[in-house]
Amino acid sequence: MFLGLDKQDRNKLAVKDNEGNQLTYGELSAEVAMISKLLKPRSIVFILCKNTVGALVGYLGFIEGNAVPLVLCSGIEIGLLDSLLNEYTPAYLWIPSEMVVDFDYPVEFDKYGYSLLRTRNEIYPINDQLQFLMTTSGSTGSPKLVRYKKGNLEANAKNVAKAFGWTVDERPICDLGMQYTMGLNVINTHLYVGATILLTTYNLMSSNFWDYIRDEKATNFTGVPFSYDIFYRLHFEQMDLPYLTTLSEGGGKLTNARFIQLAEYAQKNKKRFIASFGTTETSARMACLPAELALYKPGSIGRAIPEGELFLIDEEGNELIEIEAEGEMCYRGPNVTMGYAINKEELLNNDDFNGEYHTGDLARRDADGCYFVTGRKSRFLKLLSYRVSLDQCERLVQEEFGIECACIGNDHRMDIFITDESKKKYVLEFISKKTNLFKTLFKVFVIDYIPRNDSGKIRYKELHKEPER
Amino acid sequence: MKTNREKYNCIFTELFEVNESELNDRFNFGIASKWDSLAHLELITQIEDTFEIMLETDDITHFGGYENGKKILAKYGIEM
């Protein structure tokens, strides 16, 4: 069975959520087996995810049944959902039951607060190695999908579990959404070792979340940098959390100050802090820094996980073999996915990556073989760890308002430059709505003209030099 | 000089871009549109800056909503 669920101790608690549902491995295996028979094989099913047992059994059961799920956030922006529905014409939807009224499709089955809808779409041919689909984290307009092949998710579950030393005694608090590559990875990794996963839909800033961590004696937490911003705002370092022994981070770069804070917190409290790095294209994690090195290598993502290999290439694509080097960080391993899809025909494509992925992140490698991410080659930001394409945002603004637009920024804020003062407020609202990210992550600047070079390309480095109107 | 209530309402109406008429006991964290954790962080910061107080962890996590927030601020001597 997928992730070896049926090999675990049948009586051990596998999963619990905040809606009062819980299943042992025996019960979970039975549900997965039952759900695996519900869908026609090789059909595409959209799952609108919440971190609940309902969403989880659907995801596991559909994969077991050789259907192909695309995981999306249940709060997905409606325009984006429509464009995905139109493009990929899924045969089924697995959605929270309270959302059934928003769709005009018959319900074939429901359980654990989720309902299976059969759309009017036919099954269409897809590649036989395709197992799973995910959007590239976060989205603007119509996002690319990442195509996972059979074996990716399980290989990563196995190797990350080994790298972290997870055992059957772990009780991870699963806060990151399962529609997000790292959120799903935490879930998969712990199911793989037979641990008890504590799914939560509670917000980190609400007392419910902290009560849950304490009441359930959660043993580890995985967050993105923003999660730790919240932790520190709530002075978690003063909280008594005796069972929480491992803190892990991924999905973005912590500031050095925060990294050191977490490493020192771990050392002082005899806990482990493990920084990691991953992408949607690598199902998720590629590397992690062993806890004992956290204090000595602030900002490092460590070394490749078992069965994986990190390497660096120069601008011509040649691999850098010197021990200490700097270049574009790449990875080889069984968790590298098949490639992207921008339309349903591309779901037929074979493996484009062939086990090797170029991250587009720049990194340096030190004398101990530890990697440090130093920059980004491609034009995207990670706002709250959601990948947002700068070029895509420019296009969206241009199309919506018919005005010139240039976008730059860093992982804390996107700066949007326009020349039409009357649109300033509307552009901010529009981009915030399209990306589903709060407006404080964006700032709109009105300048006289967008600086360009002779071939018309925007000179991004000159933007902040223009006087603001 | 704005009253405490005016200052409090102003923080909400500007941050969430809503009318004062929408500020009631149903305007709550996680339910009201745009009131997610990032907005909550921003809200807490603005409240702390405006009223010159430092909220305790429990008060941040129990803040809950527009009406409940007033009760919490009363603990800090901010009357509305």
Short mmCIF file of N, CA, C and O in Angstrom, two decimals, chain A residues 200-270:
data_model
loop_
_atom_site.label_atom_id
_atom_site.label_comp_id
_atom_site.label_asym_id
_atom_site.label_seq_id
_atom_site.Cartn_x
_atom_site.Cartn_y
_atom_site.Cartn_z
N THR A 200 -3.59 19.96 12.09
CA THR A 200 -4.27 21.10 12.69
C THR A 200 -4.68 22.12 11.66
O THR A 200 -3.99 22.34 10.67
N THR A 201 -5.84 22.73 11.89
CA THR A 201 -6.31 23.84 11.07
C THR A 201 -6.29 25.11 11.91
O THR A 201 -6.67 26.18 11.45
N TYR A 202 -5.83 25.01 13.14
CA TYR A 202 -5.77 26.19 14.01
C TYR A 202 -4.68 27.13 13.55
O TYR A 202 -3.63 26.71 13.08
N ASN A 203 -4.93 28.40 13.72
CA ASN A 203 -3.95 29.41 13.35
C ASN A 203 -2.89 29.52 14.43
O ASN A 203 -3.21 29.46 15.62
N LEU A 204 -1.64 29.72 14.04
CA LEU A 204 -0.55 29.83 15.01
C LEU A 204 -0.76 30.97 15.99
O LEU A 204 -0.22 30.97 17.08
N MET A 205 -1.55 31.96 15.58
CA MET A 205 -1.74 33.10 16.47
C MET A 205 -2.96 32.94 17.37
O MET A 205 -3.36 33.88 18.05
N SER A 206 -3.56 31.77 17.38
CA SER A 206 -4.71 31.59 18.26
C SER A 206 -4.35 30.65 19.40
O SER A 206 -3.49 29.78 19.26
N SER A 207 -5.02 30.82 20.51
CA SER A 207 -4.73 30.00 21.69
C SER A 207 -5.03 28.52 21.43
O SER A 207 -4.40 27.65 22.03
N ASN A 208 -5.96 28.23 20.52
CA ASN A 208 -6.29 26.83 20.20
C ASN A 208 -5.07 26.04 19.77
O ASN A 208 -4.90 24.88 20.13
N PHE A 209 -4.23 26.71 18.96
CA PHE A 209 -3.04 26.02 18.45
C PHE A 209 -2.13 25.61 19.58
O PHE A 209 -1.68 24.48 19.67
N TRP A 210 -1.86 26.54 20.50
CA TRP A 210 -0.93 26.27 21.60
C TRP A 210 -1.51 25.27 22.61
O TRP A 210 -0.79 24.44 23.16
N ASP A 211 -2.83 25.32 22.81
CA ASP A 211 -3.47 24.33 23.66
C ASP A 211 -3.31 22.94 23.05
O ASP A 211 -3.02 21.97 23.75
N TYR A 212 -3.48 22.87 21.73
CA TYR A 212 -3.38 21.58 21.02
C TYR A 212 -1.96 21.01 21.14
O TYR A 212 -1.79 19.82 21.46
N ILE A 213 -0.96 21.84 20.91
CA ILE A 213 0.43 21.38 21.02
C ILE A 213 0.69 20.80 22.41
O ILE A 213 1.30 19.73 22.56
N ARG A 214 0.20 21.52 23.43
CA ARG A 214 0.46 21.07 24.81
C ARG A 214 -0.35 19.82 25.14
O ARG A 214 0.17 18.85 25.66
N ASP A 215 -1.66 19.86 24.83
CA ASP A 215 -2.54 18.75 25.20
C ASP A 215 -2.11 17.46 24.51
O ASP A 215 -2.20 16.38 25.09
N GLU A 216 -1.68 17.57 23.27
CA GLU A 216 -1.32 16.37 22.51
C GLU A 216 0.15 16.00 22.67
O GLU A 216 0.60 15.02 22.08
N LYS A 217 0.89 16.79 23.43
CA LYS A 217 2.32 16.51 23.65
C LYS A 217 3.05 16.35 22.31
O LYS A 217 3.76 15.36 22.09
N ALA A 218 2.86 17.32 21.44
CA ALA A 218 3.51 17.28 20.13
C ALA A 218 5.02 17.27 20.30
O ALA A 218 5.55 17.95 21.17
N THR A 219 5.71 16.49 19.47
CA THR A 219 7.16 16.36 19.63
C THR A 219 7.96 17.14 18.61
O THR A 219 9.15 17.36 18.80
N ASN A 220 7.35 17.50 17.49
CA ASN A 220 8.12 18.32 16.55
C ASN A 220 7.21 19.25 15.77
O ASN A 220 6.00 19.04 15.67
N PHE A 221 7.81 20.32 15.26
CA PHE A 221 7.10 21.33 14.49
C PHE A 221 7.97 21.73 13.31
O PHE A 221 9.18 21.92 13.45
N THR A 222 7.35 21.84 12.14
CA THR A 222 8.06 22.30 10.95
C THR A 222 7.40 23.58 10.49
O THR A 222 6.19 23.62 10.28
N GLY A 223 8.19 24.63 10.31
CA GLY A 223 7.61 25.90 9.90
C GLY A 223 8.40 26.56 8.80
O GLY A 223 9.50 26.15 8.46
N VAL A 224 7.80 27.61 8.24
CA VAL A 224 8.48 28.47 7.29
C VAL A 224 8.96 29.67 8.10
O VAL A 224 8.57 29.82 9.25
N PRO A 225 9.81 30.53 7.53
CA PRO A 225 10.29 31.67 8.32
C PRO A 225 9.16 32.48 8.99
O PRO A 225 9.29 32.88 10.14
N PHE A 226 8.07 32.65 8.30
CA PHE A 226 6.95 33.41 8.87
C PHE A 226 6.39 32.74 10.12
O PHE A 226 6.00 33.41 11.09
N SER A 227 6.36 31.40 10.12
CA SER A 227 5.88 30.69 11.32
C SER A 227 6.72 31.09 12.53
O SER A 227 6.19 31.27 13.63
N TYR A 228 8.03 31.20 12.30
CA TYR A 228 8.90 31.54 13.41
C TYR A 228 8.81 33.01 13.77
O TYR A 228 9.00 33.39 14.93
N ASP A 229 8.44 33.87 12.84
CA ASP A 229 8.15 35.27 13.19
C ASP A 229 7.00 35.29 14.19
O ASP A 229 7.03 36.03 15.18
N ILE A 230 6.00 34.46 13.94
CA ILE A 230 4.86 34.40 14.85
C ILE A 230 5.27 33.81 16.18
O ILE A 230 4.95 34.34 17.25
N PHE A 231 6.05 32.73 16.15
CA PHE A 231 6.53 32.11 17.39
C PHE A 231 7.21 33.14 18.27
O PHE A 231 6.95 33.23 19.48
N TYR A 232 8.10 33.91 17.68
CA TYR A 232 8.84 34.87 18.49
C TYR A 232 7.97 36.02 18.95
O TYR A 232 8.17 36.56 20.02
N ARG A 233 6.97 36.39 18.13
CA ARG A 233 6.04 37.44 18.57
C ARG A 233 5.29 37.00 19.80
O ARG A 233 4.91 37.79 20.64
N LEU A 234 5.04 35.69 19.87
CA LEU A 234 4.29 35.14 21.00
C LEU A 234 5.22 34.72 22.14
O LEU A 234 4.78 34.07 23.08
N HIS A 235 6.50 35.05 22.01
CA HIS A 235 7.48 34.70 23.04
C HIS A 235 7.47 33.23 23.38
O HIS A 235 7.46 32.84 24.56
N PHE A 236 7.50 32.38 22.33
CA PHE A 236 7.43 30.95 22.59
C PHE A 236 8.63 30.47 23.38
O PHE A 236 8.57 29.44 24.06
N GLU A 237 9.74 31.25 23.31
CA GLU A 237 10.95 30.80 24.00
C GLU A 237 10.76 30.83 25.53
O GLU A 237 11.53 30.24 26.26
N GLN A 238 9.71 31.53 25.97
CA GLN A 238 9.41 31.55 27.40
C GLN A 238 8.37 30.50 27.78
O GLN A 238 8.05 30.34 28.95
N MET A 239 7.83 29.81 26.78
CA MET A 239 6.79 28.81 27.07
C MET A 239 7.45 27.51 27.53
O MET A 239 8.55 27.18 27.12
N ASP A 240 6.70 26.78 28.34
CA ASP A 240 7.17 25.49 28.79
C ASP A 240 6.61 24.43 27.83
O ASP A 240 5.43 24.13 27.86
N LEU A 241 7.48 23.91 26.97
CA LEU A 241 7.04 22.92 25.97
C LEU A 241 7.97 21.71 26.06
O LEU A 241 8.78 21.47 25.16
N PRO A 242 7.85 20.94 27.13
CA PRO A 242 8.84 19.88 27.38
C PRO A 242 8.85 18.76 26.34
O PRO A 242 9.87 18.12 26.13
N TYR A 243 7.72 18.54 25.66
CA TYR A 243 7.69 17.44 24.71
C TYR A 243 8.19 17.82 23.32
O TYR A 243 8.54 16.96 22.52
N LEU A 244 8.17 19.11 23.04
CA LEU A 244 8.54 19.58 21.70
C LEU A 244 10.05 19.52 21.58
O LEU A 244 10.75 20.42 22.06
N THR A 245 10.59 18.47 20.96
CA THR A 245 12.04 18.31 20.94
C THR A 245 12.71 18.70 19.64
O THR A 245 13.91 18.93 19.62
N THR A 246 11.98 18.77 18.54
CA THR A 246 12.62 19.18 17.29
C THR A 246 11.84 20.30 16.63
O THR A 246 10.63 20.24 16.48
N LEU A 247 12.59 21.34 16.24
CA LEU A 247 12.01 22.41 15.43
C LEU A 247 12.70 22.37 14.08
O LEU A 247 13.92 22.31 14.01
N SER A 248 11.90 22.39 13.03
CA SER A 248 12.51 22.34 11.70
C SER A 248 12.03 23.53 10.89
O SER A 248 10.95 24.08 11.15
N GLU A 249 12.82 23.94 9.93
CA GLU A 249 12.46 25.09 9.11
C GLU A 249 12.75 24.81 7.65
O GLU A 249 13.74 24.13 7.33
N GLY A 250 11.91 25.33 6.78
CA GLY A 250 12.14 25.21 5.35
C GLY A 250 11.25 26.21 4.65
O GLY A 250 10.59 27.00 5.29
N GLY A 251 11.23 26.18 3.33
CA GLY A 251 10.30 27.02 2.58
C GLY A 251 10.73 28.45 2.39
O GLY A 251 9.98 29.27 1.87
N GLY A 252 11.91 28.80 2.84
CA GLY A 252 12.37 30.18 2.68
C GLY A 252 13.63 30.36 3.50
O GLY A 252 14.00 29.47 4.26
N LYS A 253 14.24 31.53 3.37
CA LYS A 253 15.51 31.71 4.09
C LYS A 253 15.27 32.51 5.37
O LYS A 253 14.79 33.64 5.33
N LEU A 254 15.65 31.94 6.49
CA LEU A 254 15.60 32.66 7.76
C LEU A 254 16.67 33.74 7.73
O LEU A 254 17.72 33.55 7.12
N THR A 255 16.43 34.84 8.41
CA THR A 255 17.52 35.81 8.56
C THR A 255 18.57 35.14 9.43
O THR A 255 18.25 34.25 10.23
N ASN A 256 19.80 35.56 9.29
CA ASN A 256 20.87 34.97 10.11
C ASN A 256 20.57 35.14 11.59
O ASN A 256 20.81 34.24 12.40
N ALA A 257 20.05 36.30 11.94
CA ALA A 257 19.74 36.57 13.35
C ALA A 257 18.72 35.55 13.87
O ALA A 257 18.87 35.02 14.97
N ARG A 258 17.69 35.28 13.09
CA ARG A 258 16.65 34.34 13.52
C ARG A 258 17.20 32.93 13.59
O ARG A 258 16.88 32.16 14.49
N PHE A 259 18.04 32.57 12.63
CA PHE A 259 18.66 31.25 12.58
C PHE A 259 19.44 31.01 13.88
O PHE A 259 19.28 29.98 14.55
N ILE A 260 20.25 32.00 14.22
CA ILE A 260 21.08 31.88 15.43
C ILE A 260 20.20 31.82 16.68
O ILE A 260 20.44 31.03 17.59
N GLN A 261 19.14 32.63 16.69
CA GLN A 261 18.20 32.60 17.81
C GLN A 261 17.65 31.19 18.02
O GLN A 261 17.60 30.67 19.14
N LEU A 262 17.24 30.56 16.91
CA LEU A 262 16.66 29.22 17.00
C LEU A 262 17.71 28.19 17.40
O LEU A 262 17.44 27.28 18.21
N ALA A 263 18.92 28.33 16.86
CA ALA A 263 19.99 27.39 17.20
C ALA A 263 20.32 27.50 18.69
O ALA A 263 20.52 26.49 19.38
N GLU A 264 20.37 28.73 19.19
CA GLU A 264 20.69 28.92 20.61
C GLU A 264 19.56 28.44 21.51
O GLU A 264 19.80 27.85 22.56
N TYR A 265 18.34 28.69 21.07
CA TYR A 265 17.17 28.21 21.83
C TYR A 265 17.24 26.68 21.96
O TYR A 265 17.03 26.12 23.03
N ALA A 266 17.56 26.03 20.84
CA ALA A 266 17.62 24.57 20.85
C ALA A 266 18.72 24.07 21.78
O ALA A 266 18.52 23.15 22.58
N GLN A 267 19.87 24.71 21.70
CA GLN A 267 20.97 24.26 22.53
C GLN A 267 20.66 24.44 24.01
O GLN A 267 20.85 23.55 24.83
N LYS A 268 20.10 25.61 24.33
CA LYS A 268 19.80 25.93 25.72
C LYS A 268 18.77 24.95 26.29
O LYS A 268 18.84 24.58 27.46
N ASN A 269 17.80 24.55 25.48
CA ASN A 269 16.71 23.72 25.98
C ASN A 269 16.85 22.25 25.62
O ASN A 269 15.90 21.48 25.76
N LYS A 270 18.03 21.86 25.16
CA LYS A 270 18.32 20.49 24.77
C LYS A 270 17.30 19.98 23.74
O LYS A 270 16.79 18.87 23.84
#
